[in-house]
Structures are given as C-alpha cells and as structure tokens.
PDB file of C-alpha atoms and ligand atoms in Angstrom:
ATOM      1  CA  MET A   1      13.023  72.196  64.684  1.00  0.00           C
ATOM      2  CA  ILE A   2      10.683  70.934  61.779  1.00  0.00           C
ATOM      3  CA  TYR A   3       7.609  72.845  61.355  1.00  0.00           C
ATOM      4  CA  ILE A   4       4.266  71.089  60.247  1.00  0.00           C
ATOM      5  CA  LEU A   5       1.366  72.412  59.316  1.00  0.00           C
ATOM      6  CA  ASP A   6      -1.963  71.237  61.997  1.00  0.00           C
ATOM      7  CA  THR A   7      -4.788  71.674  59.636  1.00  0.00           C
ATOM      8  CA  ALA A   8      -6.884  70.400  56.763  1.00  0.00           C
ATOM      9  CA  ASP A   9      -7.879  73.369  55.049  1.00  0.00           C
ATOM     10  CA  LEU A  10      -6.649  72.962  51.747  1.00  0.00           C
ATOM     11  CA  GLU A  11      -5.857  77.045  50.804  1.00  0.00           C
ATOM     12  CA  ALA A  12      -3.810  77.048  54.013  1.00  0.00           C
ATOM     13  CA  ILE A  13      -1.965  73.809  52.881  1.00  0.00           C
ATOM     14  CA  LYS A  14      -1.462  75.369  49.803  1.00  0.00           C
ATOM     15  CA  ILE A  15       0.090  78.709  50.935  1.00  0.00           C
ATOM     16  CA  ALA A  16       1.907  76.562  53.433  1.00  0.00           C
ATOM     17  CA  ASN A  17       3.276  74.456  51.395  1.00  0.00           C
ATOM     18  CA  GLU A  18       3.783  76.882  48.468  1.00  0.00           C
ATOM     19  CA  PHE A  19       5.453  79.839  50.801  1.00  0.00           C
ATOM     20  CA  TYR A  20       7.193  78.156  53.613  1.00  0.00           C
ATOM     21  CA  PRO A  21       9.625  75.303  54.697  1.00  0.00           C
ATOM     22  CA  ILE A  22       6.619  72.877  55.904  1.00  0.00           C
ATOM     23  CA  GLU A  23       7.440  69.541  56.333  1.00  0.00           C
ATOM     24  CA  GLY A  24       4.150  67.870  56.843  1.00  0.00           C
ATOM     25  CA  VAL A  25       0.724  67.880  57.932  1.00  0.00           C
ATOM     26  CA  THR A  26      -0.742  66.796  60.925  1.00  0.00           C
ATOM     27  CA  THR A  27      -4.957  66.395  61.357  1.00  0.00           C
ATOM     28  CA  ASN A  28      -7.096  64.991  64.121  1.00  0.00           C
ATOM     29  CA  PRO A  29     -10.904  64.425  63.783  1.00  0.00           C
ATOM     30  CA  SER A  30     -11.663  67.422  65.429  1.00  0.00           C
ATOM     31  CA  ILE A  31      -9.334  69.377  62.366  1.00  0.00           C
ATOM     32  CA  ILE A  32     -10.763  67.424  59.764  1.00  0.00           C
ATOM     33  CA  ALA A  33     -14.760  67.837  61.221  1.00  0.00           C
ATOM     34  CA  ARG A  34     -14.245  71.652  60.966  1.00  0.00           C
ATOM     35  CA  GLU A  35     -14.150  71.477  57.283  1.00  0.00           C
ATOM     36  CA  LYS A  36     -16.980  69.351  56.769  1.00  0.00           C
ATOM     37  CA  CYS A  37     -15.716  67.844  53.645  1.00  0.00           C
ATOM     38  CA  ASP A  38     -15.831  64.466  52.272  1.00  0.00           C
ATOM     39  CA  PHE A  39     -13.074  62.777  54.464  1.00  0.00           C
ATOM     40  CA  LYS A  40     -11.105  60.171  51.919  1.00  0.00           C
ATOM     41  CA  GLN A  41     -11.061  63.344  49.214  1.00  0.00           C
ATOM     42  CA  ARG A  42      -9.690  65.419  51.555  1.00  0.00           C
ATOM     43  CA  LEU A  43      -6.628  62.973  52.722  1.00  0.00           C
ATOM     44  CA  LEU A  44      -5.920  62.340  49.186  1.00  0.00           C
ATOM     45  CA  ASP A  45      -5.944  66.102  48.124  1.00  0.00           C
ATOM     46  CA  ILE A  46      -3.732  67.113  50.760  1.00  0.00           C
ATOM     47  CA  ARG A  47      -1.426  64.322  49.858  1.00  0.00           C
ATOM     48  CA  ASN A  48      -1.698  65.573  46.449  1.00  0.00           C
ATOM     49  CA  ILE A  49      -0.646  69.472  47.778  1.00  0.00           C
ATOM     50  CA  ILE A  50       2.398  68.008  49.740  1.00  0.00           C
ATOM     51  CA  GLY A  51       3.689  65.567  47.822  1.00  0.00           C
ATOM     52  CA  LYS A  52       4.975  61.660  48.834  1.00  0.00           C
ATOM     53  CA  ASP A  53       8.168  62.865  50.601  1.00  0.00           C
ATOM     54  CA  LYS A  54       6.338  65.260  53.102  1.00  0.00           C
ATOM     55  CA  MET A  55       4.907  63.715  56.684  1.00  0.00           C
ATOM     56  CA  LEU A  56       0.630  63.279  56.229  1.00  0.00           C
ATOM     57  CA  CYS A  57      -0.628  62.442  59.858  1.00  0.00           C
ATOM     58  CA  VAL A  58      -4.089  61.180  60.388  1.00  0.00           C
ATOM     59  CA  GLN A  59      -5.958  60.021  63.556  1.00  0.00           C
ATOM     60  CA  THR A  60      -7.526  57.307  64.191  1.00  0.00           C
ATOM     61  CA  THR A  61     -11.169  57.134  65.725  1.00  0.00           C
ATOM     62  CA  SER A  62     -11.327  53.550  67.020  1.00  0.00           C
ATOM     63  CA  LYS A  63     -11.030  52.833  70.592  1.00  0.00           C
ATOM     64  CA  VAL A  64      -9.794  48.990  70.153  1.00  0.00           C
ATOM     65  CA  ALA A  65      -5.942  48.129  69.820  1.00  0.00           C
ATOM     66  CA  GLU A  66      -7.094  45.611  66.212  1.00  0.00           C
ATOM     67  CA  ASP A  67      -9.584  48.172  64.769  1.00  0.00           C
ATOM     68  CA  ILE A  68      -6.628  51.185  65.032  1.00  0.00           C
ATOM     69  CA  VAL A  69      -4.057  48.597  63.614  1.00  0.00           C
ATOM     70  CA  LYS A  70      -6.574  48.039  60.876  1.00  0.00           C
ATOM     71  CA  GLU A  71      -7.630  51.803  60.193  1.00  0.00           C
ATOM     72  CA  ALA A  72      -3.695  52.886  60.518  1.00  0.00           C
ATOM     73  CA  ILE A  73      -3.315  50.226  57.320  1.00  0.00           C
ATOM     74  CA  ALA A  74      -6.268  51.333  55.227  1.00  0.00           C
ATOM     75  CA  LEU A  75      -4.988  54.899  56.281  1.00  0.00           C
ATOM     76  CA  ARG A  76      -1.640  53.729  54.768  1.00  0.00           C
ATOM     77  CA  ASP A  77      -2.291  52.230  51.551  1.00  0.00           C
ATOM     78  CA  LEU A  78      -4.948  54.880  50.472  1.00  0.00           C
ATOM     79  CA  VAL A  79      -2.389  57.900  51.496  1.00  0.00           C
ATOM     80  CA  GLY A  80       1.081  56.320  50.283  1.00  0.00           C
ATOM     81  CA  GLY A  81       4.132  58.250  50.923  1.00  0.00           C
ATOM     82  CA  GLU A  82       5.246  59.738  54.219  1.00  0.00           C
ATOM     83  CA  PHE A  83       2.442  58.691  56.326  1.00  0.00           C
ATOM     84  CA  TYR A  84       2.206  58.238  60.236  1.00  0.00           C
ATOM     85  CA  ILE A  85      -1.340  57.360  62.201  1.00  0.00           C
ATOM     86  CA  LYS A  86      -1.874  59.142  65.182  1.00  0.00           C
ATOM     87  CA  VAL A  87      -3.107  57.142  68.194  1.00  0.00           C
ATOM     88  CA  PRO A  88      -4.102  58.526  71.196  1.00  0.00           C
ATOM     89  CA  ILE A  89      -2.151  57.494  74.199  1.00  0.00           C
ATOM     90  CA  GLY A  90      -4.107  55.028  76.487  1.00  0.00           C
ATOM     91  CA  GLU A  91      -4.005  50.969  76.496  1.00  0.00           C
ATOM     92  CA  ALA A  92      -6.008  50.093  73.344  1.00  0.00           C
ATOM     93  CA  GLY A  93      -3.516  52.965  72.012  1.00  0.00           C
ATOM     94  CA  LEU A  94      -0.437  51.471  73.521  1.00  0.00           C
ATOM     95  CA  LYS A  95      -1.670  47.829  72.319  1.00  0.00           C
ATOM     96  CA  ALA A  96      -1.753  49.226  68.863  1.00  0.00           C
ATOM     97  CA  CYS A  97       1.530  51.167  68.954  1.00  0.00           C
ATOM     98  CA  MET A  98       3.501  47.861  69.469  1.00  0.00           C
ATOM     99  CA  MET A  99       1.330  45.996  66.807  1.00  0.00           C
ATOM    100  CA  LEU A 100       1.908  48.597  64.516  1.00  0.00           C
ATOM    101  CA  LYS A 101       5.627  48.727  64.746  1.00  0.00           C
ATOM    102  CA  LYS A 102       5.444  45.207  63.374  1.00  0.00           C
ATOM    103  CA  GLU A 103       3.766  46.113  60.436  1.00  0.00           C
ATOM    104  CA  ASN A 104       6.354  48.971  59.420  1.00  0.00           C
ATOM    105  CA  ILE A 105       3.367  52.290  60.218  1.00  0.00           C
ATOM    106  CA  GLY A 106       4.882  55.069  62.107  1.00  0.00           C
ATOM    107  CA  VAL A 107       2.509  56.291  65.139  1.00  0.00           C
ATOM    108  CA  LEU A 108       2.297  59.668  66.539  1.00  0.00           C
ATOM    109  CA  MET A 109       0.741  58.995  70.182  1.00  0.00           C
ATOM    110  CA  THR A 110      -1.026  61.792  71.000  1.00  0.00           C
ATOM    111  CA  ALA A 111      -3.098  63.567  73.526  1.00  0.00           C
ATOM    112  CA  ILE A 112       0.413  63.456  75.606  1.00  0.00           C
ATOM    113  CA  PHE A 113       0.583  65.534  78.707  1.00  0.00           C
ATOM    114  CA  THR A 114       2.844  64.394  80.813  1.00  0.00           C
ATOM    115  CA  PRO A 115       6.870  63.262  80.189  1.00  0.00           C
ATOM    116  CA  GLN A 116       5.599  59.844  81.614  1.00  0.00           C
ATOM    117  CA  GLN A 117       3.059  59.248  79.001  1.00  0.00           C
ATOM    118  CA  ALA A 118       5.630  60.043  76.422  1.00  0.00           C
ATOM    119  CA  LEU A 119       8.262  57.710  77.308  1.00  0.00           C
ATOM    120  CA  LEU A 120       5.751  54.998  77.798  1.00  0.00           C
ATOM    121  CA  ALA A 121       4.915  55.585  74.205  1.00  0.00           C
ATOM    122  CA  ALA A 122       8.158  55.795  72.617  1.00  0.00           C
ATOM    123  CA  LYS A 123       9.045  52.264  74.896  1.00  0.00           C
ATOM    124  CA  ALA A 124       5.872  51.253  72.791  1.00  0.00           C
ATOM    125  CA  GLY A 125       7.420  51.876  69.555  1.00  0.00           C
ATOM    126  CA  ALA A 126       5.724  55.647  68.568  1.00  0.00           C
ATOM    127  CA  LYS A 127       7.906  57.473  66.805  1.00  0.00           C
ATOM    128  CA  LEU A 128       6.537  60.438  67.907  1.00  0.00           C
ATOM    129  CA  VAL A 129       4.977  62.143  70.880  1.00  0.00           C
ATOM    130  CA  ALA A 130       2.451  65.180  70.695  1.00  0.00           C
ATOM    131  CA  PRO A 131       2.621  67.009  73.877  1.00  0.00           C
ATOM    132  CA  TYR A 132      -0.428  69.786  73.927  1.00  0.00           C
ATOM    133  CA  VAL A 133       1.314  73.052  75.010  1.00  0.00           C
ATOM    134  CA  ASN A 134      -1.544  75.536  74.923  1.00  0.00           C
ATOM    135  CA  ARG A 135      -4.099  73.151  76.673  1.00  0.00           C
ATOM    136  CA  LEU A 136      -1.700  72.689  79.499  1.00  0.00           C
ATOM    137  CA  ASP A 137      -0.716  76.381  79.604  1.00  0.00           C
ATOM    138  CA  MET A 138      -4.847  76.948  79.704  1.00  0.00           C
ATOM    139  CA  VAL A 139      -4.423  74.977  82.797  1.00  0.00           C
ATOM    140  CA  ASN A 140      -1.032  76.365  84.133  1.00  0.00           C
ATOM    141  CA  ALA A 141       0.683  73.209  84.215  1.00  0.00           C
ATOM    142  CA  ASP A 142       3.410  74.736  81.761  1.00  0.00           C
ATOM    143  CA  GLY A 143       3.321  73.486  78.769  1.00  0.00           C
ATOM    144  CA  VAL A 144       6.986  73.950  77.512  1.00  0.00           C
ATOM    145  CA  GLY A 145       8.303  72.623  80.572  1.00  0.00           C
ATOM    146  CA  VAL A 146       6.550  69.608  79.714  1.00  0.00           C
ATOM    147  CA  VAL A 147       8.117  69.578  76.345  1.00  0.00           C
ATOM    148  CA  ALA A 148      11.339  70.565  78.120  1.00  0.00           C
ATOM    149  CA  ASP A 149      11.123  67.185  80.174  1.00  0.00           C
ATOM    150  CA  ILE A 150      10.124  65.057  77.381  1.00  0.00           C
ATOM    151  CA  VAL A 151      13.505  65.935  75.263  1.00  0.00           C
ATOM    152  CA  ALA A 152      15.188  65.507  78.436  1.00  0.00           C
ATOM    153  CA  THR A 153      13.963  62.014  79.297  1.00  0.00           C
ATOM    154  CA  PHE A 154      14.152  60.839  75.581  1.00  0.00           C
ATOM    155  CA  GLU A 155      18.368  61.839  75.716  1.00  0.00           C
ATOM    156  CA  ASN A 156      18.297  60.413  78.994  1.00  0.00           C
ATOM    157  CA  TYR A 157      17.058  56.638  77.939  1.00  0.00           C
ATOM    158  CA  GLY A 158      18.365  57.361  74.206  1.00  0.00           C
ATOM    159  CA  VAL A 159      14.736  56.308  72.752  1.00  0.00           C
ATOM    160  CA  ASP A 160      14.248  56.502  69.331  1.00  0.00           C
ATOM    161  CA  CYS A 161      11.400  58.727  69.439  1.00  0.00           C
ATOM    162  CA  LYS A 162      10.841  62.660  68.403  1.00  0.00           C
ATOM    163  CA  CYS A 163       8.519  65.427  70.352  1.00  0.00           C
ATOM    164  CA  LEU A 164       6.339  66.863  67.727  1.00  0.00           C
ATOM    165  CA  ALA A 165       4.948  69.871  70.185  1.00  0.00           C
ATOM    166  CA  ALA A 166       1.396  70.738  69.150  1.00  0.00           C
ATOM    167  CA  SER A 167      -1.205  72.886  70.436  1.00  0.00           C
ATOM    168  CA  PHE A 168       0.423  76.564  69.782  1.00  0.00           C
ATOM    169  CA  LYS A 169      -1.361  79.794  70.012  1.00  0.00           C
ATOM    170  CA  ASN A 170       1.321  82.560  69.887  1.00  0.00           C
ATOM    171  CA  VAL A 171       5.393  82.531  68.411  1.00  0.00           C
ATOM    172  CA  GLN A 172       6.652  82.614  71.841  1.00  0.00           C
ATOM    173  CA  GLN A 173       5.047  79.142  73.120  1.00  0.00           C
ATOM    174  CA  VAL A 174       6.972  77.944  69.475  1.00  0.00           C
ATOM    175  CA  ASN A 175       9.711  79.646  70.340  1.00  0.00           C
ATOM    176  CA  ASP A 176      10.179  78.246  73.652  1.00  0.00           C
ATOM    177  CA  VAL A 177       9.938  74.874  72.781  1.00  0.00           C
ATOM    178  CA  ALA A 178      12.680  75.328  70.197  1.00  0.00           C
ATOM    179  CA  LEU A 179      14.884  76.440  72.533  1.00  0.00           C
ATOM    180  CA  ALA A 180      13.851  73.198  74.714  1.00  0.00           C
ATOM    181  CA  GLY A 181      15.298  71.524  71.755  1.00  0.00           C
ATOM    182  CA  CYS A 182      11.980  69.873  70.732  1.00  0.00           C
ATOM    183  CA  HIS A 183      12.000  68.364  67.351  1.00  0.00           C
ATOM    184  CA  TYR A 184       8.722  69.076  65.816  1.00  0.00           C
ATOM    185  CA  SER A 185       6.341  71.775  65.932  1.00  0.00           C
ATOM    186  CA  THR A 186       2.719  71.488  64.404  1.00  0.00           C
ATOM    187  CA  ILE A 187       1.023  74.970  63.985  1.00  0.00           C
ATOM    188  CA  SER A 188      -1.561  76.855  62.285  1.00  0.00           C
ATOM    189  CA  LEU A 189      -0.908  78.781  59.436  1.00  0.00           C
ATOM    190  CA  ASP A 190      -1.417  82.262  61.348  1.00  0.00           C
ATOM    191  CA  ILE A 191       1.090  81.239  63.331  1.00  0.00           C
ATOM    192  CA  LEU A 192       3.593  79.754  60.743  1.00  0.00           C
ATOM    193  CA  LYS A 193       3.130  83.600  59.035  1.00  0.00           C
ATOM    194  CA  ALA A 194       3.773  85.429  62.686  1.00  0.00           C
ATOM    195  CA  LEU A 195       7.054  83.456  62.421  1.00  0.00           C
ATOM    196  CA  ALA A 196       8.296  85.216  59.529  1.00  0.00           C
ATOM    197  CA  LYS A 197       7.110  88.339  60.491  1.00  0.00           C
ATOM    198  CA  HIS A 198       8.711  91.470  62.465  1.00  0.00           C
ATOM    199  CA  PRO A 199       7.852  95.258  61.713  1.00  0.00           C
ATOM    200  CA  LEU A 200      11.602  95.990  61.834  1.00  0.00           C
ATOM    201  CA  THR A 201      11.551  93.886  58.914  1.00  0.00           C
ATOM    202  CA  ASP A 202       8.846  96.098  57.007  1.00  0.00           C
ATOM    203  CA  VAL A 203      10.807  98.707  57.872  1.00  0.00           C
ATOM    204  CA  ALA A 204      13.853  97.811  56.576  1.00  0.00           C
ATOM    205  CA  VAL A 205      12.241  96.430  53.774  1.00  0.00           C
ATOM    206  CA  ASP A 206      10.638  99.983  52.854  1.00  0.00           C
ATOM    207  CA  GLY A 207      14.100 101.296  53.445  1.00  0.00           C
ATOM    208  CA  PHE A 208      15.343  99.430  50.281  1.00  0.00           C
ATOM    209  CA  ASP A 209      12.406 100.037  48.244  1.00  0.00           C
ATOM    210  CA  LYS A 210      12.833 104.080  48.963  1.00  0.00           C
ATOM    211  CA  ASP A 211      16.660 104.191  48.505  1.00  0.00           C
ATOM    212  CA  TRP A 212      16.593 101.843  45.052  1.00  0.00           C
ATOM    213  CA  ASN A 213      13.558 104.118  43.393  1.00  0.00           C
ATOM    214  CA  ASN A 214      15.325 106.970  44.421  1.00  0.00           C
ATOM    215  CA  VAL A 215      18.184 106.344  42.002  1.00  0.00           C
ATOM    216  CA  TYR A 216      16.966 103.598  39.570  1.00  0.00           C
ATOM    217  CA  GLY A 217      12.923 104.332  39.356  1.00  0.00           C
ATOM    218  CA  ASP A 218      11.268 101.420  38.719  1.00  0.00           C
ATOM    219  CA  LYS A 219      13.669  99.366  37.155  1.00  0.00           C
ATOM    220  CA  THR A 220      14.633  95.957  38.459  1.00  0.00           C
ATOM    221  CA  ILE A 221      18.154  94.440  38.866  1.00  0.00           C
ATOM    222  CA  LEU A 222      17.164  92.491  35.301  1.00  0.00           C
ATOM    223  CA  ASP A 223      16.275  95.439  33.824  1.00  0.00           C
ATOM    224  CA  LEU A 224      20.262  96.584  34.192  1.00  0.00           C
ATOM    225  CA  ILE A 225      22.222  93.648  33.475  1.00  0.00           C
TER     226      ILE A 225
HETATM  227  O1  G3P B   1      -3.139  68.634  67.153  1.00  0.00           O
HETATM  228  C1  G3P B   1      -3.264  68.853  68.281  1.00  0.00           C
HETATM  229  C2  G3P B   1      -3.991  70.184  68.055  1.00  0.00           C
HETATM  230  O2  G3P B   1      -4.450  70.042  66.590  1.00  0.00           O
HETATM  231  C3  G3P B   1      -4.240  69.976  69.428  1.00  0.00           C
HETATM  232  O3  G3P B   1      -4.586  71.576  69.240  1.00  0.00           O
HETATM  233  O4  G3P B   1      -5.502  73.858  69.068  1.00  0.00           O
HETATM  234  O5  G3P B   1      -7.129  72.291  69.294  1.00  0.00           O
HETATM  235  O6  G3P B   1      -5.720  72.589  71.138  1.00  0.00           O
HETATM  236  P1  G3P B   1      -5.702  72.896  70.141  1.00  0.00           P
END
C-alpha cells in the first residue's frame, strides 16, 4: 500500500518526508483553510519539500465543469511534477473528469461513500477515488467494507483506477483497508507515527542498548571497526 500524508502543515510534511516512506501529499479546502496560509505559496512550499516525483493532490473549489478544468490546468502549471486535481463526485465533477482526461491531468475523485460512486468515477476517467473511511464508520456504514467493495469492483471490471482511502482516525482502519487490498491510504502524521510504534519494539531496543553498554560502554560500532 502507498502511504500519502493528508495535510498542508509544512512541519508535518517535512517530518513525514524525511523519516517515513510517504509518496505524496493530499489536501482539500478544509485542510488548507486550517492553515490560514497564503494558498499559492503553501502549494509551492509543499512541492518544494516533497519534490517533483511525489504526488501532490489539490482540490478544486469550482462547481462548474469548465471552471474545474480551468482550475486544474492552472494548478498543474503552478505546482508541476506529479499532480492530481481532487474533484468531488457529482454531475459537474464527472463531466470535468471526462474533460480532464483529454487534458491528460490526473483526477482524484473525492468525497466517495459508495462503490457505485467509485465505479462511475473510474468510468469517467478518474485515476484515483477517495472513499472516506472514518466518516462512514461514524454513521455505522462500515468504511472498510466500502473500501473492500470498491477494490473488488475495480478488479471485477479491470478498470484503470485505484482506491486511495481517506479519513482515518486510527491504525486499525489503515490496517483493515490494507488487508482489503486498498492501493493507497492518505493519513495524518499522528497516524503515520502510530503505524511505526509498538511498546514491545521500545522494550526490545532498550534491551539491545543495555546489553551493548554493559560490554562496550558508550563506544559505537564505528569506534570499534
Ligand atoms: O481527504 C479527505 C479527508 O481529509 C477527510 O478526512 O478527517 O475530515 O474525515 P476527515
């Protein structure tokens, strides 16, 4: 599974990009607005941190297909590199998706809550779909189950579209979508850090340090070879 960071917080992006194997950053209007930042400069800063090869996903705010396409082209020209326009599912979004395919701009169709929304997005030419796992769980609608159904539906029809699950609140949800064969997860830095943690890992590493220090003191490997 490919891990993506779901934030516009530059410090979080710097940490994730340096210490974790993330392959991109997703944003949406809420995530950007939370930062109360200069929108254009923030996108350029994110691109500067992650480089051209990692995906940067920026969401449209337009409600008309032609305007969504104009925004997508302008954003692509601004941030360059591996760029995806995030477009909420709906009539304007589906029309824009079909138009953007001709412009060769990748679409991440977002705000997906059912497998049929996902299949429609894929048929319209979206490269990625983003189902919201925790928001489904919060209404007792089985977010992981929806992700599993999307993955199975895409496999059934051999569509050229991947599932990028979003809206996670815990490690268990991330693990469950991984088991369902989900291709990407976009998560917060807190969850990314939690994926790497286990109390027994800390105990094991403390034991290695203690045993080493008992014999070699504060000498490092490079001191001894
Ligand atoms: O990318 C969509 C995702 O950010 C939604 O997450 O936490 O607002 O449900 P959340």
